[in-house]
JSON list of C-alpha atoms in Angstrom, two decimals:
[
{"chain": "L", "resi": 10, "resn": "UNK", "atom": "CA", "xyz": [113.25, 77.81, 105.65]},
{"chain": "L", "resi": 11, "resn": "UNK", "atom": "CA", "xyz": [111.42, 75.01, 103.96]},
{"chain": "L", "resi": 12, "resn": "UNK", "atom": "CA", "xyz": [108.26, 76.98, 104.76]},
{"chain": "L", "resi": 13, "resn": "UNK", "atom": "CA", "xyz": [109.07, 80.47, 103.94]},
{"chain": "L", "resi": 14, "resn": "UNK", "atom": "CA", "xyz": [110.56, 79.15, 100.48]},
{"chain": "L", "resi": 15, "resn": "UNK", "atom": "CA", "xyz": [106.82, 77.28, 99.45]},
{"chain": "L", "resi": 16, "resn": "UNK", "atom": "CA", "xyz": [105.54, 80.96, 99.60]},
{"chain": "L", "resi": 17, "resn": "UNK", "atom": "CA", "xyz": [108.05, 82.24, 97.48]},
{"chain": "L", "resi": 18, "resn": "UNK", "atom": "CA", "xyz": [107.44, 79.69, 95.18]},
{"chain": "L", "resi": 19, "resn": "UNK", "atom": "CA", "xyz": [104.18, 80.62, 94.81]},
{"chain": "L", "resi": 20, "resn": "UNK", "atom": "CA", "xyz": [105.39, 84.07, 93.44]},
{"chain": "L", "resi": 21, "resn": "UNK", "atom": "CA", "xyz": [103.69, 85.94, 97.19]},
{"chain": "L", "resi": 22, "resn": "UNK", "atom": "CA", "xyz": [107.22, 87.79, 98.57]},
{"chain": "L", "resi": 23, "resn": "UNK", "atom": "CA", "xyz": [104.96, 89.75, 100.54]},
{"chain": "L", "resi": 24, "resn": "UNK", "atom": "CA", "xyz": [104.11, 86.48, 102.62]},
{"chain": "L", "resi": 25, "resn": "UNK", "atom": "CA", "xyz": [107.41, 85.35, 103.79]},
{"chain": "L", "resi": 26, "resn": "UNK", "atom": "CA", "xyz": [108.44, 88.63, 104.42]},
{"chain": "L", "resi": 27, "resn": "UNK", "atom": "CA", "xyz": [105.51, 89.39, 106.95]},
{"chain": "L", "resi": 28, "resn": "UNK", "atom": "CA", "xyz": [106.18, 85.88, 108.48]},
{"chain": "L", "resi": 29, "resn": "UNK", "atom": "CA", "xyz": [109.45, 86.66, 109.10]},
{"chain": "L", "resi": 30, "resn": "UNK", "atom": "CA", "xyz": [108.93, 89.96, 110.85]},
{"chain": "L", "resi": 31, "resn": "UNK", "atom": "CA", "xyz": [106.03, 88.44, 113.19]},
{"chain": "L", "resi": 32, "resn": "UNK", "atom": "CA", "xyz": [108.44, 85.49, 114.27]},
{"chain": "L", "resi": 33, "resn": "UNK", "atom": "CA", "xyz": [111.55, 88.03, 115.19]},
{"chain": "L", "resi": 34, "resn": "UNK", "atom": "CA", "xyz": [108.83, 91.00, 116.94]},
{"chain": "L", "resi": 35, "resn": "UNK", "atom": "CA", "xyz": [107.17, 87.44, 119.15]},
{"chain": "L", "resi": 36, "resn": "UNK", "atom": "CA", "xyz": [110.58, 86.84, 120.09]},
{"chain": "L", "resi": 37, "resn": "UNK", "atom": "CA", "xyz": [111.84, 89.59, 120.61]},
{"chain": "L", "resi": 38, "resn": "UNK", "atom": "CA", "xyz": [108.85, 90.56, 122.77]},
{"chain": "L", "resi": 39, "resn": "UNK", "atom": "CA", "xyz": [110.17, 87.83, 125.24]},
{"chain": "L", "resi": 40, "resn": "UNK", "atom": "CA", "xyz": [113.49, 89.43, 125.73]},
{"chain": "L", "resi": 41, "resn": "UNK", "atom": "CA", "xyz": [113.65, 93.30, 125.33]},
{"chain": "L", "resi": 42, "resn": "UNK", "atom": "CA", "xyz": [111.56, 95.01, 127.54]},
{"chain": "L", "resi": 43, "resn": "UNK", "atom": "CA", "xyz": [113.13, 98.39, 126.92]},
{"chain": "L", "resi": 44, "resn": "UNK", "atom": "CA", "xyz": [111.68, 97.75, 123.15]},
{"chain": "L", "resi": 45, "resn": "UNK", "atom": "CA", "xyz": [108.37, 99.64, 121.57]},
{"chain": "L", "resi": 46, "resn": "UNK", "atom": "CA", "xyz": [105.88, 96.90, 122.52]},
{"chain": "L", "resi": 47, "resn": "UNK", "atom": "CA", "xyz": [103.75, 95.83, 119.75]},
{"chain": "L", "resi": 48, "resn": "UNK", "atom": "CA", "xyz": [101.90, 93.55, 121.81]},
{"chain": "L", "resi": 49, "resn": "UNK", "atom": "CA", "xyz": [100.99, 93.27, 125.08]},
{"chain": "L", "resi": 50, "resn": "UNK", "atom": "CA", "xyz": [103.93, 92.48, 127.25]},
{"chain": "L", "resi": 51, "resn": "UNK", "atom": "CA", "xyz": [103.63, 88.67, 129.08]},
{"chain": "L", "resi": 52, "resn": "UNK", "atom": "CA", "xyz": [105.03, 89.01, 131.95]},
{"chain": "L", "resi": 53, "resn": "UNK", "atom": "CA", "xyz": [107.24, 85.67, 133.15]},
{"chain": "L", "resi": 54, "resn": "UNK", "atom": "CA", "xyz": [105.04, 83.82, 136.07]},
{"chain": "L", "resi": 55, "resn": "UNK", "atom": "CA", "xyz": [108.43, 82.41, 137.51]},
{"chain": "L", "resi": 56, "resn": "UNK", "atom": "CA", "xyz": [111.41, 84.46, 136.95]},
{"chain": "L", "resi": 57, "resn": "UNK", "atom": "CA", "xyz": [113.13, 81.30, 136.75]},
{"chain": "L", "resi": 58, "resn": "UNK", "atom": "CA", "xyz": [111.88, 79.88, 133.47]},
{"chain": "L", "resi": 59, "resn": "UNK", "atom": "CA", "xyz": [113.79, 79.82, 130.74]},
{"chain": "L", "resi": 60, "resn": "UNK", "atom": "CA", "xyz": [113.85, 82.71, 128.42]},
{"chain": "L", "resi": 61, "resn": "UNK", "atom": "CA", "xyz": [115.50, 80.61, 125.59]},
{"chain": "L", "resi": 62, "resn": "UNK", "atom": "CA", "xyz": [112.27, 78.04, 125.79]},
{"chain": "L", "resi": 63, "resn": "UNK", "atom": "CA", "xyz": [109.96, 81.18, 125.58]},
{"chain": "L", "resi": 64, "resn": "UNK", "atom": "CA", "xyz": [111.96, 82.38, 122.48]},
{"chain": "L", "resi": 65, "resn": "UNK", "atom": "CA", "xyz": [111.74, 79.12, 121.17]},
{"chain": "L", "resi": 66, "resn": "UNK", "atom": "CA", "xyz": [107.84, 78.29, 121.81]},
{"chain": "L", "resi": 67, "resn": "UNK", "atom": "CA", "xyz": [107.05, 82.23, 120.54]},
{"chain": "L", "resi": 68, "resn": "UNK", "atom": "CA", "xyz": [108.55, 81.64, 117.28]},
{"chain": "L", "resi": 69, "resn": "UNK", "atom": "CA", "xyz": [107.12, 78.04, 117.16]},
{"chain": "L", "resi": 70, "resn": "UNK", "atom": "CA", "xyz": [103.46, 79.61, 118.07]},
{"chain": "L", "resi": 71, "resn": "UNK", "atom": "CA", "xyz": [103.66, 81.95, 115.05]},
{"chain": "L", "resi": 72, "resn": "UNK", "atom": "CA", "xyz": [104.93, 79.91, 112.36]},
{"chain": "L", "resi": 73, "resn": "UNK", "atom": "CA", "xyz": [102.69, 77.24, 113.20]},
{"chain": "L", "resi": 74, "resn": "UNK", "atom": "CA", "xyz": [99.83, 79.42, 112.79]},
{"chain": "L", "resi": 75, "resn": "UNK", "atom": "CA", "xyz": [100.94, 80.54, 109.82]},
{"chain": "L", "resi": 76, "resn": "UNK", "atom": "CA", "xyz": [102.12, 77.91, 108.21]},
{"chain": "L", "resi": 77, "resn": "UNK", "atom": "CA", "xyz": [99.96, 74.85, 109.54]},
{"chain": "L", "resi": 78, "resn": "UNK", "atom": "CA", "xyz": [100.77, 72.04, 106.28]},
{"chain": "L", "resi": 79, "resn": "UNK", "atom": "CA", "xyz": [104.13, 72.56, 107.67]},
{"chain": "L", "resi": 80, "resn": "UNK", "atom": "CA", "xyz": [105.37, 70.84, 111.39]},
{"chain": "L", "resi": 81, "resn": "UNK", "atom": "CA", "xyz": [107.35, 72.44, 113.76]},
{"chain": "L", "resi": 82, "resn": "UNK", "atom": "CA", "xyz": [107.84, 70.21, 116.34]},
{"chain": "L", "resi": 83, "resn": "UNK", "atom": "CA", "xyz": [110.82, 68.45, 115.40]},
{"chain": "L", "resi": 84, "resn": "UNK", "atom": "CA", "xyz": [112.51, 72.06, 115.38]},
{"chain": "L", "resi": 85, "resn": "UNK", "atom": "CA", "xyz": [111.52, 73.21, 118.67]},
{"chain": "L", "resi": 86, "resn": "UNK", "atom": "CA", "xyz": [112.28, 70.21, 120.30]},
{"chain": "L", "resi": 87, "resn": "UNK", "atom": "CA", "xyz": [115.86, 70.67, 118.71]},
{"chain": "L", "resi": 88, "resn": "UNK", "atom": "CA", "xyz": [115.88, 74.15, 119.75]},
{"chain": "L", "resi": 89, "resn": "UNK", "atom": "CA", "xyz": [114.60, 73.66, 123.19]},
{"chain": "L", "resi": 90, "resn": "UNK", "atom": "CA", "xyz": [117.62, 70.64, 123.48]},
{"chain": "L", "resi": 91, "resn": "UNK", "atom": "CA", "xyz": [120.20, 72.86, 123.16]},
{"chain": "L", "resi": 92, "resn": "UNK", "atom": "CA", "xyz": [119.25, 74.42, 126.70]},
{"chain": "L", "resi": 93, "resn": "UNK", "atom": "CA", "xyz": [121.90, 73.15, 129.07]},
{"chain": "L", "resi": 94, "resn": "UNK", "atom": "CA", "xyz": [120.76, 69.81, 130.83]},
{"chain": "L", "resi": 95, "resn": "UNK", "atom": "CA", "xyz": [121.34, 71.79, 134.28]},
{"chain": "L", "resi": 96, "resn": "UNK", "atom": "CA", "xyz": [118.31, 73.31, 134.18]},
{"chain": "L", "resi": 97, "resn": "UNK", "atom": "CA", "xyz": [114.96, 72.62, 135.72]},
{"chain": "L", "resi": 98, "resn": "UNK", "atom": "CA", "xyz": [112.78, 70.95, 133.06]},
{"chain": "L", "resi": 99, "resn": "UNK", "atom": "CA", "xyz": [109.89, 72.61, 134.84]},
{"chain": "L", "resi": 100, "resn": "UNK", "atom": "CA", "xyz": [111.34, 75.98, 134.08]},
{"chain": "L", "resi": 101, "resn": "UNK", "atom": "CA", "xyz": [111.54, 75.15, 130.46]},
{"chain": "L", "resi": 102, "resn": "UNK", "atom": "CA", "xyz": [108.07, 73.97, 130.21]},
{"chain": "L", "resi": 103, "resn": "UNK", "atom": "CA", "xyz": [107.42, 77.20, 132.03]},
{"chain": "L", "resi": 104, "resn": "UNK", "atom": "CA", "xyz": [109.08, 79.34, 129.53]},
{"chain": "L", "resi": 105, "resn": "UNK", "atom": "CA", "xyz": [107.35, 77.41, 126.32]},
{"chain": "L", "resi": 106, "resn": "UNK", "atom": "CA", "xyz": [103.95, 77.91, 127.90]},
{"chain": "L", "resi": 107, "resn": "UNK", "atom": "CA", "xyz": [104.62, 81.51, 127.85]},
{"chain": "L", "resi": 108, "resn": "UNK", "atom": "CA", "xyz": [106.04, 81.62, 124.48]},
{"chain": "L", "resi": 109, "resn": "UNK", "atom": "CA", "xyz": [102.84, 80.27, 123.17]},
{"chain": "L", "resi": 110, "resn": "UNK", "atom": "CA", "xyz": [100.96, 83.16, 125.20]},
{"chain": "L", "resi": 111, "resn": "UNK", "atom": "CA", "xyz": [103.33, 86.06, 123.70]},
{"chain": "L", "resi": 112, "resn": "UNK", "atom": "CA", "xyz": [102.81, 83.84, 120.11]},
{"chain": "L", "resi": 113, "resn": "UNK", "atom": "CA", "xyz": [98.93, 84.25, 120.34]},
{"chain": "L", "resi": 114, "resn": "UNK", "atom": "CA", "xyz": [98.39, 88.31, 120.68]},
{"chain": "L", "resi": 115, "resn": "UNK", "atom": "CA", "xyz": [101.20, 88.55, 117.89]},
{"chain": "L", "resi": 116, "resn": "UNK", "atom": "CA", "xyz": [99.25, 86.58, 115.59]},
{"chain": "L", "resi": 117, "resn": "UNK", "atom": "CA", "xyz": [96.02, 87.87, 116.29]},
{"chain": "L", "resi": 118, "resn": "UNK", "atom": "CA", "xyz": [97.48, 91.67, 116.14]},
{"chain": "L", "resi": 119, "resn": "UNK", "atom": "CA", "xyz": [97.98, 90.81, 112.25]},
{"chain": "L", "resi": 120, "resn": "UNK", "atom": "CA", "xyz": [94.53, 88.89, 111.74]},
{"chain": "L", "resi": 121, "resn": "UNK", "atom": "CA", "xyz": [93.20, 91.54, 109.24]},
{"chain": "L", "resi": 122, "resn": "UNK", "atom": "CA", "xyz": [96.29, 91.53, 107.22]},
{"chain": "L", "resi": 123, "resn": "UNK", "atom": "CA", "xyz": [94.49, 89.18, 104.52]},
{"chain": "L", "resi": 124, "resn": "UNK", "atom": "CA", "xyz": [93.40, 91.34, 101.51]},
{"chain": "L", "resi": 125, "resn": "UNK", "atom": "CA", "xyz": [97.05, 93.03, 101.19]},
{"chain": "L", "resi": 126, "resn": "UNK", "atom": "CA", "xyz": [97.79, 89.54, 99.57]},
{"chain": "L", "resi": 127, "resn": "UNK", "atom": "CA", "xyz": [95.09, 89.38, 97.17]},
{"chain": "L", "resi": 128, "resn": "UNK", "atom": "CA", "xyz": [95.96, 89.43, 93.76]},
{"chain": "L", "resi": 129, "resn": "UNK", "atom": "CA", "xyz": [93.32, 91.33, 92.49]},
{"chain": "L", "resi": 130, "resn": "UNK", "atom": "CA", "xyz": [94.35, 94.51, 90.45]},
{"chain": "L", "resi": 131, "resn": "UNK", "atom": "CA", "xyz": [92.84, 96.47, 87.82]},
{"chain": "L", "resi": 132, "resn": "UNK", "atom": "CA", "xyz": [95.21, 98.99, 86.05]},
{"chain": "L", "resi": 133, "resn": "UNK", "atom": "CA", "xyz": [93.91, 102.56, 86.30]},
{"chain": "L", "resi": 134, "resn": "UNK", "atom": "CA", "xyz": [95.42, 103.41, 83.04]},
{"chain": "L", "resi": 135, "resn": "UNK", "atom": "CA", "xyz": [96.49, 107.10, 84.42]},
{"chain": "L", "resi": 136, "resn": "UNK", "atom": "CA", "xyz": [100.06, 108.03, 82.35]},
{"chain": "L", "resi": 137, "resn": "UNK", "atom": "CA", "xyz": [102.79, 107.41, 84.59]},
{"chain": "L", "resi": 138, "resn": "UNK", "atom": "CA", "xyz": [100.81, 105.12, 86.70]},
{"chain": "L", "resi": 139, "resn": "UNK", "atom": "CA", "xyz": [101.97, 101.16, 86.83]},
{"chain": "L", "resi": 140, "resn": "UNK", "atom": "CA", "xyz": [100.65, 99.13, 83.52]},
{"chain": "L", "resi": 141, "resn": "UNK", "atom": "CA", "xyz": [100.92, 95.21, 82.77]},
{"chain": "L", "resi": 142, "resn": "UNK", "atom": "CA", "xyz": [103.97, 94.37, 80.70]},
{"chain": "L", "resi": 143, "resn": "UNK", "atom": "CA", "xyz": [103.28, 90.61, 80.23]},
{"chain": "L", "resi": 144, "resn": "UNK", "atom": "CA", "xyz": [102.99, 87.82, 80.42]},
{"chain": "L", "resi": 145, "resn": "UNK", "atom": "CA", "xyz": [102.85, 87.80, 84.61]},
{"chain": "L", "resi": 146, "resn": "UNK", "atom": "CA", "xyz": [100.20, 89.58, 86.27]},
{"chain": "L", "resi": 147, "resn": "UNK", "atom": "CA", "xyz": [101.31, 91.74, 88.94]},
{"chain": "L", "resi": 148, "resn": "UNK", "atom": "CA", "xyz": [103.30, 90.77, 92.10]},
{"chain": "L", "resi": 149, "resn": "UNK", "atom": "CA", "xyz": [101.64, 92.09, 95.26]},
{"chain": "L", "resi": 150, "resn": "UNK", "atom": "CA", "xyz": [99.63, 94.57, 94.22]},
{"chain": "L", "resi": 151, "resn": "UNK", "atom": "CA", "xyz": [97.86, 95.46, 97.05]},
{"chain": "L", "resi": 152, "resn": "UNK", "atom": "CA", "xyz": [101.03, 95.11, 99.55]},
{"chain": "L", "resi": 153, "resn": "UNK", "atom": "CA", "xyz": [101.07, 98.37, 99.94]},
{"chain": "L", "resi": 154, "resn": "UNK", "atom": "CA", "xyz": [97.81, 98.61, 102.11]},
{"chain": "L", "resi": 155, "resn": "UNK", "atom": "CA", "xyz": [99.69, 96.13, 104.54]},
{"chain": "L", "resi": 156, "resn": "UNK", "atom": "CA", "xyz": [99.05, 97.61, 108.06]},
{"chain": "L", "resi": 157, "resn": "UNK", "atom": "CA", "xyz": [102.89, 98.94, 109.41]},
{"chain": "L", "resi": 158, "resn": "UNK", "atom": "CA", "xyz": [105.12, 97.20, 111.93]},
{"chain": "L", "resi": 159, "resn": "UNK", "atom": "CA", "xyz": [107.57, 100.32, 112.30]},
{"chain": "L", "resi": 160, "resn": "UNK", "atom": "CA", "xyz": [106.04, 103.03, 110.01]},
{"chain": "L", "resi": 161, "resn": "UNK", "atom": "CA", "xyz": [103.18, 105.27, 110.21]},
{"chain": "L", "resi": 162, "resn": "UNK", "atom": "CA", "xyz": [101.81, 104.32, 106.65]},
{"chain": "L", "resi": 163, "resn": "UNK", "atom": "CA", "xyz": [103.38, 103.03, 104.16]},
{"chain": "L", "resi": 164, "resn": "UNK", "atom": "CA", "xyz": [103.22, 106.60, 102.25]},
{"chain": "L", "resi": 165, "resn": "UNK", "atom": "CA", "xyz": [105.49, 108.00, 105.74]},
{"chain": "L", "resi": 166, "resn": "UNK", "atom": "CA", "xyz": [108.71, 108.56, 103.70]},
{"chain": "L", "resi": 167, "resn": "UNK", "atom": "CA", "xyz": [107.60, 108.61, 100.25]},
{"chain": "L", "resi": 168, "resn": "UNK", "atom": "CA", "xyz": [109.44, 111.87, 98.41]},
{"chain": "L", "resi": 169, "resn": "UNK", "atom": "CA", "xyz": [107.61, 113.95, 96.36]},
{"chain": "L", "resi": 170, "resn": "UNK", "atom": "CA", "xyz": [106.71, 113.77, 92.57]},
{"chain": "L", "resi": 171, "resn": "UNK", "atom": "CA", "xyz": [110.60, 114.80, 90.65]},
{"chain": "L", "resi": 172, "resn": "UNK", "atom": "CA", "xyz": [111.33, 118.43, 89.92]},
{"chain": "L", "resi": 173, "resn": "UNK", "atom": "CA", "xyz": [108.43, 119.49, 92.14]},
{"chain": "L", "resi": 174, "resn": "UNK", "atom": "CA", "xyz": [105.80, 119.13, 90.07]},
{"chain": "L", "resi": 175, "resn": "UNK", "atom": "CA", "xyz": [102.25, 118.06, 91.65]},
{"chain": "L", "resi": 176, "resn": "UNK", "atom": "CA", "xyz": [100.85, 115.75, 88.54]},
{"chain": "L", "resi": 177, "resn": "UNK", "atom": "CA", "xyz": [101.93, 112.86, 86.90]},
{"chain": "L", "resi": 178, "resn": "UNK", "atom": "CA", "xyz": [100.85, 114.69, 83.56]},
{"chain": "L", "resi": 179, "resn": "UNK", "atom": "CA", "xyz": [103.00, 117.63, 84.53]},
{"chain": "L", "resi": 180, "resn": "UNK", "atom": "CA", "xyz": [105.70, 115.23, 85.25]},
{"chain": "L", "resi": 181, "resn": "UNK", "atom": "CA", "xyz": [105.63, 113.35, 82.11]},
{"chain": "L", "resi": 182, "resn": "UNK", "atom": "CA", "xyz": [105.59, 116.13, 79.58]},
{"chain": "L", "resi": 183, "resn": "UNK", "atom": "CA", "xyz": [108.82, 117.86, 81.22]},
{"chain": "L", "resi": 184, "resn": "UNK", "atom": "CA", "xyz": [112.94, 117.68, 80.74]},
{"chain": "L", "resi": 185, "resn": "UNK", "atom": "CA", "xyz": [113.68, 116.57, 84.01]},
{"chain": "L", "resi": 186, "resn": "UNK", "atom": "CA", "xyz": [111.59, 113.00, 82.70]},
{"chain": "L", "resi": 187, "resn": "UNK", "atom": "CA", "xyz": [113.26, 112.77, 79.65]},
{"chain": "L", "resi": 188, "resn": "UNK", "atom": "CA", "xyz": [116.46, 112.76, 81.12]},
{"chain": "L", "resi": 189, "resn": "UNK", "atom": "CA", "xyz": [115.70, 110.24, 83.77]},
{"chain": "L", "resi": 190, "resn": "UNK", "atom": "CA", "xyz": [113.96, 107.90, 81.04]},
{"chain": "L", "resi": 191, "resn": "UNK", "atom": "CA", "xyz": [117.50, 108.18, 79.24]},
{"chain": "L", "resi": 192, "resn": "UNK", "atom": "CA", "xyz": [119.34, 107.74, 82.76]},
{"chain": "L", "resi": 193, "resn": "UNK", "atom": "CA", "xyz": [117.30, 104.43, 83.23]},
{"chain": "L", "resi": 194, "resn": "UNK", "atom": "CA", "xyz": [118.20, 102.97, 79.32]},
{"chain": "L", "resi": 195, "resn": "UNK", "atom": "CA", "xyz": [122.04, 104.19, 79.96]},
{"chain": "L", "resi": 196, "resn": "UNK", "atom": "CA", "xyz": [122.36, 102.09, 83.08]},
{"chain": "L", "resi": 197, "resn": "UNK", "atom": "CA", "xyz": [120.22, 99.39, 81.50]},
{"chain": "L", "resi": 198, "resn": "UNK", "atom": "CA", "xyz": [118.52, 96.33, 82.98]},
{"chain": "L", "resi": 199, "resn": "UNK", "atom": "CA", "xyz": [119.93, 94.29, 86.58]},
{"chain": "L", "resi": 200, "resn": "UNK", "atom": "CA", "xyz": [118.58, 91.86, 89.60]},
{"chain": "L", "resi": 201, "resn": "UNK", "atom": "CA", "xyz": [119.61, 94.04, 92.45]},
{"chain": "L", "resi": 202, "resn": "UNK", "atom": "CA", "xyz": [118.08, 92.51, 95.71]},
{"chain": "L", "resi": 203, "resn": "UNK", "atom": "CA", "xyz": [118.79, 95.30, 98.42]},
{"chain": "L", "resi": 204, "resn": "UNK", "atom": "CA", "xyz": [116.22, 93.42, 100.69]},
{"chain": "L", "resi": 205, "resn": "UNK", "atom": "CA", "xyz": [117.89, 90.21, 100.94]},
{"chain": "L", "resi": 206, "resn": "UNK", "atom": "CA", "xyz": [120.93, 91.76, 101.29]},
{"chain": "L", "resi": 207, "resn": "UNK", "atom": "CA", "xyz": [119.59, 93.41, 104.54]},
{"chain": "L", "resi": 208, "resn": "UNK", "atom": "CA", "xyz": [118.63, 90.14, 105.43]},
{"chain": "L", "resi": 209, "resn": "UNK", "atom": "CA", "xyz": [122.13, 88.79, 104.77]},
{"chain": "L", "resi": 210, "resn": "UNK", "atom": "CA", "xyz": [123.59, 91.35, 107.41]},
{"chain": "L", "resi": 211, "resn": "UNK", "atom": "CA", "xyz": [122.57, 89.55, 110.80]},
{"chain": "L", "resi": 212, "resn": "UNK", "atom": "CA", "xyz": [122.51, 86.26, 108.82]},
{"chain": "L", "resi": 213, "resn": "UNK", "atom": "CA", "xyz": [126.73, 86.89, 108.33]},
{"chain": "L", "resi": 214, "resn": "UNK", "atom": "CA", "xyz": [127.15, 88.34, 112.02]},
{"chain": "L", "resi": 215, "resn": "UNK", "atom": "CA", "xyz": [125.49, 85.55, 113.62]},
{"chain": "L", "resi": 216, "resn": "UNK", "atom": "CA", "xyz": [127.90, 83.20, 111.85]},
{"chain": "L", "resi": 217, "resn": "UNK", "atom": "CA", "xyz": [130.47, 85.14, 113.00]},
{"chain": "L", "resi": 218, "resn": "UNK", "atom": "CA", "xyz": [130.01, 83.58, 116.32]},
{"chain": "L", "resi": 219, "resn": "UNK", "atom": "CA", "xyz": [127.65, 86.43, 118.40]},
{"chain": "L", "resi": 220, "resn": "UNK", "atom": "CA", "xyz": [126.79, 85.64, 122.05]},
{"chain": "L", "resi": 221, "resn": "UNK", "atom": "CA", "xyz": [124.94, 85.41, 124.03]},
{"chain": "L", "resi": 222, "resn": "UNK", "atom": "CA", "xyz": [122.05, 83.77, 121.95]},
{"chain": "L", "resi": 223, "resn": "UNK", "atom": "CA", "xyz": [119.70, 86.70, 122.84]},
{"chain": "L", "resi": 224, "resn": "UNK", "atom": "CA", "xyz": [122.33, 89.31, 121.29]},
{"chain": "L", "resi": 225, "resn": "UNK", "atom": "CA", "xyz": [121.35, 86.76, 118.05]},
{"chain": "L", "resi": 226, "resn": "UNK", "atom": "CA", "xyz": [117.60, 87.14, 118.39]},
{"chain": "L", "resi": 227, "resn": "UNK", "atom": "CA", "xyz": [118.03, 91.19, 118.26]},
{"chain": "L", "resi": 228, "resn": "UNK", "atom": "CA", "xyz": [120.42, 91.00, 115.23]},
{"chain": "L", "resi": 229, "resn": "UNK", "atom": "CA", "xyz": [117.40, 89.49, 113.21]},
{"chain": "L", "resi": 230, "resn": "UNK", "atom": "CA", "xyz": [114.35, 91.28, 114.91]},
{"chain": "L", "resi": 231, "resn": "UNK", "atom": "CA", "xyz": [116.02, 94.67, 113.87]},
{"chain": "L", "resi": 232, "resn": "UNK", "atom": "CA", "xyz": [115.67, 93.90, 109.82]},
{"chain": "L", "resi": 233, "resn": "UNK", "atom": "CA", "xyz": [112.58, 91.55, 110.15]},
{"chain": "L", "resi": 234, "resn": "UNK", "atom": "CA", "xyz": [109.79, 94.68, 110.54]},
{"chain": "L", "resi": 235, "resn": "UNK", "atom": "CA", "xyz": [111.86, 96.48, 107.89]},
{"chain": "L", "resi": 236, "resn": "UNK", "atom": "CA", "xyz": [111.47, 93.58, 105.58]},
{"chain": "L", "resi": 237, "resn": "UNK", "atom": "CA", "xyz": [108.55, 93.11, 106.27]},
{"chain": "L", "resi": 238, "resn": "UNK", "atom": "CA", "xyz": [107.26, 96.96, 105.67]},
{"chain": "L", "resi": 239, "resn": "UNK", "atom": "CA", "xyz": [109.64, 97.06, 102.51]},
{"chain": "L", "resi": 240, "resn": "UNK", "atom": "CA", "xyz": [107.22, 95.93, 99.82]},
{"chain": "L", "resi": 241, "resn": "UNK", "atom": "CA", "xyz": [104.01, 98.03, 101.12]},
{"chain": "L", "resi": 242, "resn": "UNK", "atom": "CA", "xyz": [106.27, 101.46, 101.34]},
{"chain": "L", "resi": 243, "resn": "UNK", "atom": "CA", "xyz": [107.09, 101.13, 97.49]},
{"chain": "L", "resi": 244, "resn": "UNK", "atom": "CA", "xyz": [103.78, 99.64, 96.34]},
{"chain": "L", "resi": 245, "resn": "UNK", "atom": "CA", "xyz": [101.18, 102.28, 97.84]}
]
């Protein structure tokens, strides 16, 4: 968490938010074959390793690529110590060295991702289009040109322009704006966070006590793509 909170910090939500959905799809890539396959599938070389390891060692592979001032180590080897001492080390070596393979594709499957996080934006000026309110510049601007985990584009369920009208300047000038500039000053300003509380869904179930440990991995992989297409579906 240490990681994903120095990108927030840095005022990037995109970042974390794409980090997170590549660590839940490498993971869940080891365990749910019956699932769309957004990589190629590794296929175990002994059925015996340890699918836990090769959770453990995919998740590793991606954060370490993407965050490499930050060490992971110390957490896999915590992770992969939690396997029950019954099992044959060499199976759970096995599994890790697959992780890392399943790790690699998923990484390299979001290599182009790069200018979606620059910062570069120069306001249009069109009337109803976004303009700077100050002091910040703006947050993510080109997000919404992020390349989909589970959408189409990030345009796929975008509704169209209020009142059916097929301009912003035809928009602008007509009742059905007025009264949902006055709807917007009636309910008046708030921090609503609908995306963490997504986030907080599997977070609370998991505490609950879910088993087995796999059931856990698909409680987060579910939201993580979401999350992670949230910000380009709205900014496009």
């Amino acid at each position: 968490m240490k990681a994903f909170r120095s990108v927030e910090r840095e005022g990037i939500p995109g970042r974390p938010a794409r980090a997170m959905a590549m660590m839940n799809i490498a993971m869940r890539d080891v365990n749910w074959p019956a699932a769309p396959r957004t990589c190629p599938r590794i296929t175990q070389r002994n059925p015996n390793d340890s699918v836990e390891a090769t959770m453990d060692a995919a998740a590793h592979g991606v954060l370490k690529s993407l965050f490499p001032n930050f060490d992971f180590m110390p957490a896999l080897n915590a992770a992969t110590g939690q396997i029950p001492s019954w099992g044959d080390p060499a199976h759970v070596s096995g599994g890790k060295a697959e992780g890392a393979e399943i790790a690699t594709p998923v990484v390299a499957e979001r290599s182009g991702d790069g200018p979606a996080f620059s910062p570069a934006h120069t306001p249009d000026g069109v009337p109803g289009h976004w303009r700077p309110t100050g002091p910040a510049n703006a947050l993510d601007p080109n997000l919404g040109w992020l390349k989909p985990f589970a959408m189409t584009s990030g345009m796929q369920f975008r509704p169209p322009l209020p009142g059916g009208f097929t301009s912003y300047d035809q928009l602008l000038r007509s009742p059905e704006y007025a009264a949902q500039v006055n709807e917007v000053k009636a309910l008046g300003s708030g921090r609503a966070q609908p995306g963490l509380s997504w986030r907080a869904l599997p977070v609370g179930r998991r505490r609950a006590g879910v088993r087995p440990r796999s059931r856990r991995v698909r409680l987060h992989c579910l939201p993580g793509p979401v999350n992670g297409q949230a910000g380009a579906a709205y900014r496009r």
